[in-house]
Each structure stands twice: as C-alpha cells, then as structure tokens.
C-alpha cells in the first residue's frame, strides 16, 4: 500500500526538493502552498504529487485540508513535514507587532495546527506515523535581526519534544531537521555572495542544497529511524557546532 507524505510549503526551496524526494521514494505526496498556483501545477507535472492551497496558520483551512486528503487518498498521512516558514529581518526595537504575529502564525501556529490535524488522522487509522519539523540554527542560537524567526524556531525545538512525548504512545514519532545555510532562490536574494560567505564559516566548506535536507528527512520518516523521536538533527555541515573566533569579527 502506498504511503502518503504531506509537505507544507512545498512549492519552493527546500519544500519543493522534499516533495520530489518523497515522490522519488515511492510515496504519494500532497503539498501545500499559498502564493503561486502555476508553480504548484509545474511541480505536479514534474513529479507525481498534488498541490493544495492551504495557509498553514489558518485554523479552519488546516483541518479542512486533512478532510480533503482523506477523501482524496482514503487514508491518514504516514508522514507530515512542517516545512512552511517565513522570515522578517528587523532589530528587536523596530520589529512591528504585525510582522511578529505573521512569523509566529506561519512558523509556530502552522506547525501546531498541521501536527494536531495530521496526528488526529494518524490516530484514527491506528497506524502511527512520522512528523518532521523543519527548524533552523535558530533552534539553539540567536541570529541578530531575526527576532521573531529565532523565537519561532526556538518554539519549534520545544514543540518537537512535547509532540514526541504526547504522541509516542500512538506510534507517532516527531523529530526536527535543522538546516544550516541552504542555497535556494530565497537565500540567494539575501546577498549576491551568499554561498561564498556561508561556506567560509561552515566546517564542510560549502553551503547545502535541498537534497542535503531531503536525505535526513527521509531517514527520519522511515523505518530506519523507528526508535528515534523527540530529536533535532543538525543538517548544517557543522555550522552551528562551530564557535566563532575573535579574529573573524
Ligand atoms: P522558501 O521561502 O523557498 O520556502 C518557504 C515556503 O513556505 C514557501 O513555499 C511558501 O509558500 C511557504 N509558506 C509561507 N507561508 C505559508 C503559509 N502561511 N502557509 C503555507 N505555506 C507557507 O524558503 P526555504 O525553502 O529556504 O525555507 C523552508 C524552511 O526551511 C523554512 O521553515 C525555513 O525556516 C527553513 N530553513 C531554511 C534555511 C535555508 O538556508 N534556506 C535555513 C534554516 C531553515 P508560498 O511560496 O506559496 O508562499
């Protein structure tokens, strides 16, 4: 029987690579998006996957999505990847409450809403499941000017643990993959020399790709990780393990 994987924010960047990786591994794949139906349709033509417009932070749209998935696929998801995320660049003293709320709404509330809805479906089918939250270096270190984002990813670190604790008895494993500097269309816009700048301080001397994230996500989704839950896997080329030296700043 086919396994069903759900990827939030699957239209672009890391999420798009995750959709492709799950499809290549034989999963049925459902992914969500908000902004660009054309990009979703192009992905549907590239791999066997179906896009669903769904705002991760919408408390009515998210449960409705999982009802639609049951009608469409006839089963609960086997895997959920909470990938949808946004960033605001602003210092604490200038950050607007609107931006704070928007980031928390997508990154943290979205993770909660999808986890709750997917877990209810998994429990109804009695087959367990795997949930993987996409974190960040901000799970453990604070990035200046990423105030709301840092707080949201710190929340994801703890939400991963409490979800693992509460859902473990249902056979649902919950883990987090925390990417380092991953080159994609969004990060390339952060600076023209994004890859060179981050490679310099990454022990493996390069930036990562969406494929670098997909391997560990598939591992945590699958039977090889059947006794792993509540963990964060740093997929960062060593970036967040390395202390900065005084002569670098
Ligand atoms: P992208 O901006 O390419 O991807 C983010 C995705 O989230 C988009 O596809 C976007 O969809 C979707 N999204 C945004 N808001 C919502 C919402 N309300 N509901 C549903 N989907 C939404 O960035 P990345 O691929 O780089 O980021 C993916 C994840 O990886 C994020 O959680 C990010 O924090 C994390 N990450 C990335 C790193 C990197 O270096 N790239 C490093 C560390 C963590 P749409 O386009 O339709 O709005």
Short mmCIF file of C-alpha atoms and ligand atoms in Angstrom, two decimals:
data_model
loop_
_atom_site.label_atom_id
_atom_site.label_comp_id
_atom_site.label_asym_id
_atom_site.label_seq_id
_atom_site.Cartn_x
_atom_site.Cartn_y
_atom_site.Cartn_z
CA UNK A 1 0.00 0.00 0.00
CA UNK A 2 1.31 3.44 -0.91
CA UNK A 3 2.49 5.70 1.89
CA UNK A 4 1.21 9.28 1.98
CA UNK A 5 3.55 12.18 2.77
CA UNK A 6 2.33 15.73 3.36
CA UNK A 7 4.78 18.63 2.92
CA UNK A 8 3.70 22.13 3.92
CA UNK A 9 5.10 24.96 1.81
CA UNK A 10 6.10 22.55 -0.96
CA UNK A 11 6.08 24.98 -3.86
CA UNK A 12 9.56 26.46 -3.50
CA UNK A 13 13.00 25.95 -2.00
CA UNK A 14 13.60 23.11 0.44
CA UNK A 15 9.92 22.11 0.40
CA UNK A 16 9.96 21.59 -3.36
CA UNK A 17 13.02 19.34 -3.06
CA UNK A 18 11.29 17.41 -0.29
CA UNK A 19 8.24 16.84 -2.50
CA UNK A 20 10.50 15.49 -5.27
CA UNK A 21 12.43 13.27 -2.85
CA UNK A 22 9.29 11.69 -1.31
CA UNK A 23 7.84 11.13 -4.79
CA UNK A 24 11.09 9.52 -5.96
CA UNK A 25 10.97 7.26 -2.90
CA UNK A 26 7.53 5.95 -3.92
CA UNK A 27 5.34 7.98 -1.59
CA UNK A 28 2.07 9.56 -2.62
CA UNK A 29 2.76 13.24 -1.96
CA UNK A 30 0.44 16.10 -1.04
CA UNK A 31 1.95 19.53 -0.65
CA UNK A 32 0.54 22.91 0.37
CA UNK A 33 1.17 26.39 -0.93
CA UNK A 34 -0.35 29.85 -0.70
CA UNK A 35 1.16 32.11 -3.32
CA UNK A 36 1.61 30.62 -6.75
CA UNK A 37 -0.77 28.05 -8.32
CA UNK A 38 1.32 27.99 -11.52
CA UNK A 39 4.39 26.84 -9.59
CA UNK A 40 2.26 24.15 -7.93
CA UNK A 41 0.99 22.94 -11.31
CA UNK A 42 4.50 22.80 -12.71
CA UNK A 43 5.60 20.64 -9.77
CA UNK A 44 2.56 18.37 -10.29
CA UNK A 45 3.73 17.85 -13.88
CA UNK A 46 7.33 17.22 -12.84
CA UNK A 47 6.59 14.50 -10.25
CA UNK A 48 3.61 12.51 -9.00
CA UNK A 49 2.38 14.92 -6.33
CA UNK A 50 -0.70 17.03 -5.69
CA UNK A 51 -0.73 20.63 -4.52
CA UNK A 52 -3.40 22.03 -2.21
CA UNK A 53 -3.77 25.74 -1.43
CA UNK A 54 -3.72 25.97 2.37
CA UNK A 55 -2.50 28.67 4.70
CA UNK A 56 -0.61 26.79 7.43
CA UNK A 57 -1.75 29.24 10.09
CA UNK A 58 -5.48 29.11 9.30
CA UNK A 59 -7.34 27.16 11.96
CA UNK A 60 -10.25 26.34 9.63
CA UNK A 61 -8.31 25.68 6.43
CA UNK A 62 -5.88 23.21 8.01
CA UNK A 63 -8.44 20.70 9.41
CA UNK A 64 -10.37 21.07 6.14
CA UNK A 65 -7.20 20.14 4.24
CA UNK A 66 -6.89 16.86 6.15
CA UNK A 67 -10.55 16.05 5.46
CA UNK A 68 -9.87 16.64 1.76
CA UNK A 69 -6.78 14.43 1.94
CA UNK A 70 -8.81 11.60 3.46
CA UNK A 71 -11.41 11.90 0.70
CA UNK A 72 -8.69 12.04 -1.94
CA UNK A 73 -6.27 9.38 -0.68
CA UNK A 74 -8.56 7.31 1.59
CA UNK A 75 -6.13 7.25 4.49
CA UNK A 76 -4.29 9.30 7.07
CA UNK A 77 -0.86 10.70 6.20
CA UNK A 78 2.04 8.41 7.09
CA UNK A 79 4.38 11.39 7.17
CA UNK A 80 3.96 15.12 7.76
CA UNK A 81 6.77 17.59 7.15
CA UNK A 82 6.14 21.01 8.70
CA UNK A 83 8.32 23.00 6.30
CA UNK A 84 6.34 26.23 5.70
CA UNK A 85 8.20 29.20 7.12
CA UNK A 86 8.78 32.91 6.69
CA UNK A 87 11.36 35.40 7.97
CA UNK A 88 11.36 39.05 8.97
CA UNK A 89 14.61 40.99 9.09
CA UNK A 90 14.37 43.67 11.79
CA UNK A 91 16.04 44.54 15.08
CA UNK A 92 14.01 43.94 18.21
CA UNK A 93 13.43 47.63 18.87
CA UNK A 94 12.00 48.16 15.39
CA UNK A 95 10.10 44.92 14.79
CA UNK A 96 6.39 45.55 14.24
CA UNK A 97 3.78 43.52 16.03
CA UNK A 98 2.25 42.66 12.63
CA UNK A 99 5.47 41.02 11.44
CA UNK A 100 5.94 39.24 14.78
CA UNK A 101 2.40 37.85 14.52
CA UNK A 102 2.82 36.84 10.86
CA UNK A 103 6.01 34.89 11.55
CA UNK A 104 4.59 33.19 14.64
CA UNK A 105 1.40 32.41 12.75
CA UNK A 106 3.11 30.57 9.90
CA UNK A 107 6.14 29.09 11.63
CA UNK A 108 4.77 28.03 15.01
CA UNK A 109 0.96 28.08 14.88
CA UNK A 110 1.16 26.47 11.42
CA UNK A 111 3.34 23.69 12.82
CA UNK A 112 0.89 23.17 15.71
CA UNK A 113 -2.24 23.17 13.52
CA UNK A 114 -0.83 20.72 10.97
CA UNK A 115 0.62 18.45 13.67
CA UNK A 116 -2.69 18.34 15.54
CA UNK A 117 -4.77 17.66 12.43
CA UNK A 118 -2.36 15.09 10.97
CA UNK A 119 -1.91 13.31 14.31
CA UNK A 120 -5.69 13.04 14.79
CA UNK A 121 -5.91 11.35 11.38
CA UNK A 122 -2.95 9.05 12.13
CA UNK A 123 -4.53 8.02 15.44
CA UNK A 124 -7.89 7.39 13.77
CA UNK A 125 -6.19 4.92 11.40
CA UNK A 126 -4.16 3.38 14.23
CA UNK A 127 -1.08 3.08 12.07
CA UNK A 128 1.27 5.57 13.74
CA UNK A 129 3.30 7.96 11.65
CA UNK A 130 6.26 10.30 11.47
CA UNK A 131 6.27 14.07 11.77
CA UNK A 132 9.35 16.08 10.88
CA UNK A 133 9.53 19.77 11.72
CA UNK A 134 11.95 21.94 9.76
CA UNK A 135 13.83 24.04 12.28
CA UNK A 136 16.92 26.19 11.89
CA UNK A 137 20.15 27.13 13.62
CA UNK A 138 17.81 29.48 15.47
CA UNK A 139 16.54 26.44 17.38
CA UNK A 140 19.63 26.87 19.56
CA UNK A 141 21.47 30.09 18.70
CA UNK A 142 20.15 33.64 18.31
CA UNK A 143 20.59 35.40 14.98
CA UNK A 144 20.69 39.21 15.25
CA UNK A 145 17.82 40.89 13.37
CA UNK A 146 15.88 37.61 13.13
CA UNK A 147 14.00 38.20 16.36
CA UNK A 148 10.59 36.71 15.60
CA UNK A 149 12.13 33.94 13.49
CA UNK A 150 14.55 32.98 16.29
CA UNK A 151 11.70 32.87 18.80
CA UNK A 152 9.55 30.78 16.44
CA UNK A 153 12.29 28.23 15.77
CA UNK A 154 13.13 28.03 19.47
CA UNK A 155 9.44 27.21 19.88
CA UNK A 156 9.70 24.51 17.23
CA UNK A 157 12.55 22.91 19.19
CA UNK A 158 10.34 22.53 22.26
CA UNK A 159 7.16 21.78 20.29
CA UNK A 160 9.00 18.87 18.67
CA UNK A 161 9.80 17.47 22.10
CA UNK A 162 6.34 17.86 23.63
CA UNK A 163 4.73 16.42 20.48
CA UNK A 164 7.06 13.42 20.67
CA UNK A 165 6.21 12.92 24.34
CA UNK A 166 2.44 13.17 23.90
CA UNK A 167 2.15 11.26 20.61
CA UNK A 168 4.66 8.49 21.29
CA UNK A 169 2.07 6.11 22.75
CA UNK A 170 0.18 6.33 19.43
CA UNK A 171 3.24 5.19 17.49
CA UNK A 172 3.80 8.68 16.12
CA UNK A 173 7.42 9.83 16.09
CA UNK A 174 8.19 13.56 15.98
CA UNK A 175 11.63 14.90 15.11
CA UNK A 176 13.17 18.09 13.79
CA UNK A 177 15.65 18.69 10.98
CA UNK A 178 17.53 21.95 11.46
CA UNK A 179 19.18 23.11 8.23
CA UNK A 180 22.31 25.22 8.05
CA UNK A 181 22.90 27.62 5.17
CA UNK A 182 20.97 26.19 2.23
CA UNK A 183 21.26 27.85 -1.15
CA UNK A 184 17.96 28.40 -2.94
CA UNK A 185 16.10 31.21 -4.69
CA UNK A 186 15.15 32.86 -1.39
CA UNK A 187 18.57 32.76 0.27
CA UNK A 188 20.33 33.78 -2.97
CA UNK A 189 18.44 37.06 -2.63
CA UNK A 190 19.88 37.66 0.84
CA UNK A 191 23.26 38.51 -0.66
CA UNK A 192 24.91 38.09 -4.06
CA UNK A 193 27.77 36.08 -2.49
CA UNK A 194 25.57 34.02 -0.13
CA UNK A 195 27.32 30.74 -0.97
CA UNK A 196 30.85 32.10 -0.52
CA UNK A 197 30.04 33.90 2.73
CA UNK A 198 28.44 30.92 4.43
CA UNK A 199 30.94 28.40 3.02
CA UNK A 200 33.72 30.29 4.80
CA UNK A 201 32.26 29.55 8.23
CA UNK A 202 30.83 26.09 7.52
CA UNK A 203 33.25 23.29 8.52
CA UNK A 204 32.35 21.26 5.42
CA UNK A 205 33.30 24.39 3.42
CA UNK A 206 30.15 24.65 1.34
CA UNK A 207 26.51 25.62 1.57
CA UNK A 208 23.84 22.95 1.49
CA UNK A 209 21.13 22.08 -1.01
CA UNK A 210 17.55 20.93 -0.68
CA UNK A 211 18.79 17.41 -1.47
CA UNK A 212 21.08 17.60 1.57
CA UNK A 213 17.97 18.17 3.69
CA UNK A 214 15.85 15.55 1.92
CA UNK A 215 18.09 12.59 2.85
CA UNK A 216 17.86 13.12 6.63
CA UNK A 217 14.12 13.90 6.38
CA UNK A 218 13.51 10.62 4.53
CA UNK A 219 15.62 8.80 7.13
CA UNK A 220 13.54 10.23 9.99
CA UNK A 221 10.33 9.42 8.08
CA UNK A 222 11.23 5.79 7.50
CA UNK A 223 11.72 2.53 9.40
CA UNK A 224 15.47 3.04 9.87
CA UNK A 225 14.52 5.69 12.44
CA UNK A 226 11.78 3.63 14.11
CA UNK A 227 13.19 4.19 17.64
CA UNK A 228 14.10 7.87 17.15
CA UNK A 229 11.77 10.55 18.47
CA UNK A 230 11.99 13.99 20.08
CA UNK A 231 15.35 14.71 18.43
CA UNK A 232 16.77 17.56 16.40
CA UNK A 233 19.17 16.58 13.64
CA UNK A 234 21.50 19.40 12.61
CA UNK A 235 21.96 19.24 8.86
CA UNK A 236 24.34 22.14 8.56
CA UNK A 237 27.80 20.96 7.51
CA UNK A 238 28.88 21.59 11.11
CA UNK A 239 27.95 25.30 11.00
CA UNK A 240 26.14 25.50 14.34
CA UNK A 241 28.63 23.29 16.15
CA UNK A 242 31.49 25.66 15.38
CA UNK A 243 32.32 28.54 17.74
CA UNK A 244 33.36 31.82 16.09
CA UNK A 245 36.90 33.08 16.71
CA UNK A 246 37.54 36.63 17.84
CA UNK A 247 39.64 37.45 14.77
CA UNK A 248 36.69 36.67 12.47
CA UNK A 249 34.55 39.57 13.63
P1 LIG B 1 11.15 29.35 0.82
O1 LIG B 1 10.71 30.75 1.03
O2 LIG B 1 11.59 28.92 -0.54
O3 LIG B 1 10.02 28.34 1.28
C1 LIG B 1 9.07 28.65 2.24
C2 LIG B 1 7.76 28.04 1.81
O4 LIG B 1 6.80 28.28 2.86
C3 LIG B 1 7.21 28.66 0.53
O5 LIG B 1 6.97 27.64 -0.41
C4 LIG B 1 5.91 29.33 0.98
O6 LIG B 1 4.86 29.11 0.07
C5 LIG B 1 5.58 28.55 2.23
N1 LIG B 1 4.71 29.35 3.09
C6 LIG B 1 4.92 30.59 3.57
N2 LIG B 1 3.87 30.98 4.32
C7 LIG B 1 3.00 29.94 4.30
C8 LIG B 1 1.72 29.70 4.90
N3 LIG B 1 1.14 30.63 5.69
N4 LIG B 1 1.12 28.53 4.66
C9 LIG B 1 1.69 27.59 3.87
N5 LIG B 1 2.89 27.75 3.28
C10 LIG B 1 3.52 28.91 3.51
O7 LIG B 1 12.31 29.11 1.88
P2 LIG B 1 13.17 27.82 2.27
O8 LIG B 1 12.91 26.70 1.35
O9 LIG B 1 14.55 28.28 2.45
O10 LIG B 1 12.58 27.51 3.71
C11 LIG B 1 11.88 26.31 4.01
C12 LIG B 1 12.02 26.03 5.51
O11 LIG B 1 13.39 25.82 5.82
C13 LIG B 1 11.54 27.16 6.40
O12 LIG B 1 10.88 26.63 7.53
C14 LIG B 1 12.84 27.83 6.81
O13 LIG B 1 12.72 28.48 8.06
C15 LIG B 1 13.77 26.62 6.91
N6 LIG B 1 15.18 26.94 6.85
C16 LIG B 1 15.77 27.32 5.67
C17 LIG B 1 17.13 27.60 5.63
C18 LIG B 1 17.84 27.99 4.37
O14 LIG B 1 19.04 28.29 4.45
N7 LIG B 1 17.18 28.00 3.22
C19 LIG B 1 17.95 27.52 6.84
C20 LIG B 1 17.23 27.11 8.01
C21 LIG B 1 15.90 26.84 7.99
P3 LIG B 1 4.36 30.22 -0.95
O15 LIG B 1 5.54 30.46 -1.86
O16 LIG B 1 3.19 29.58 -1.59
O17 LIG B 1 4.03 31.43 -0.11
#
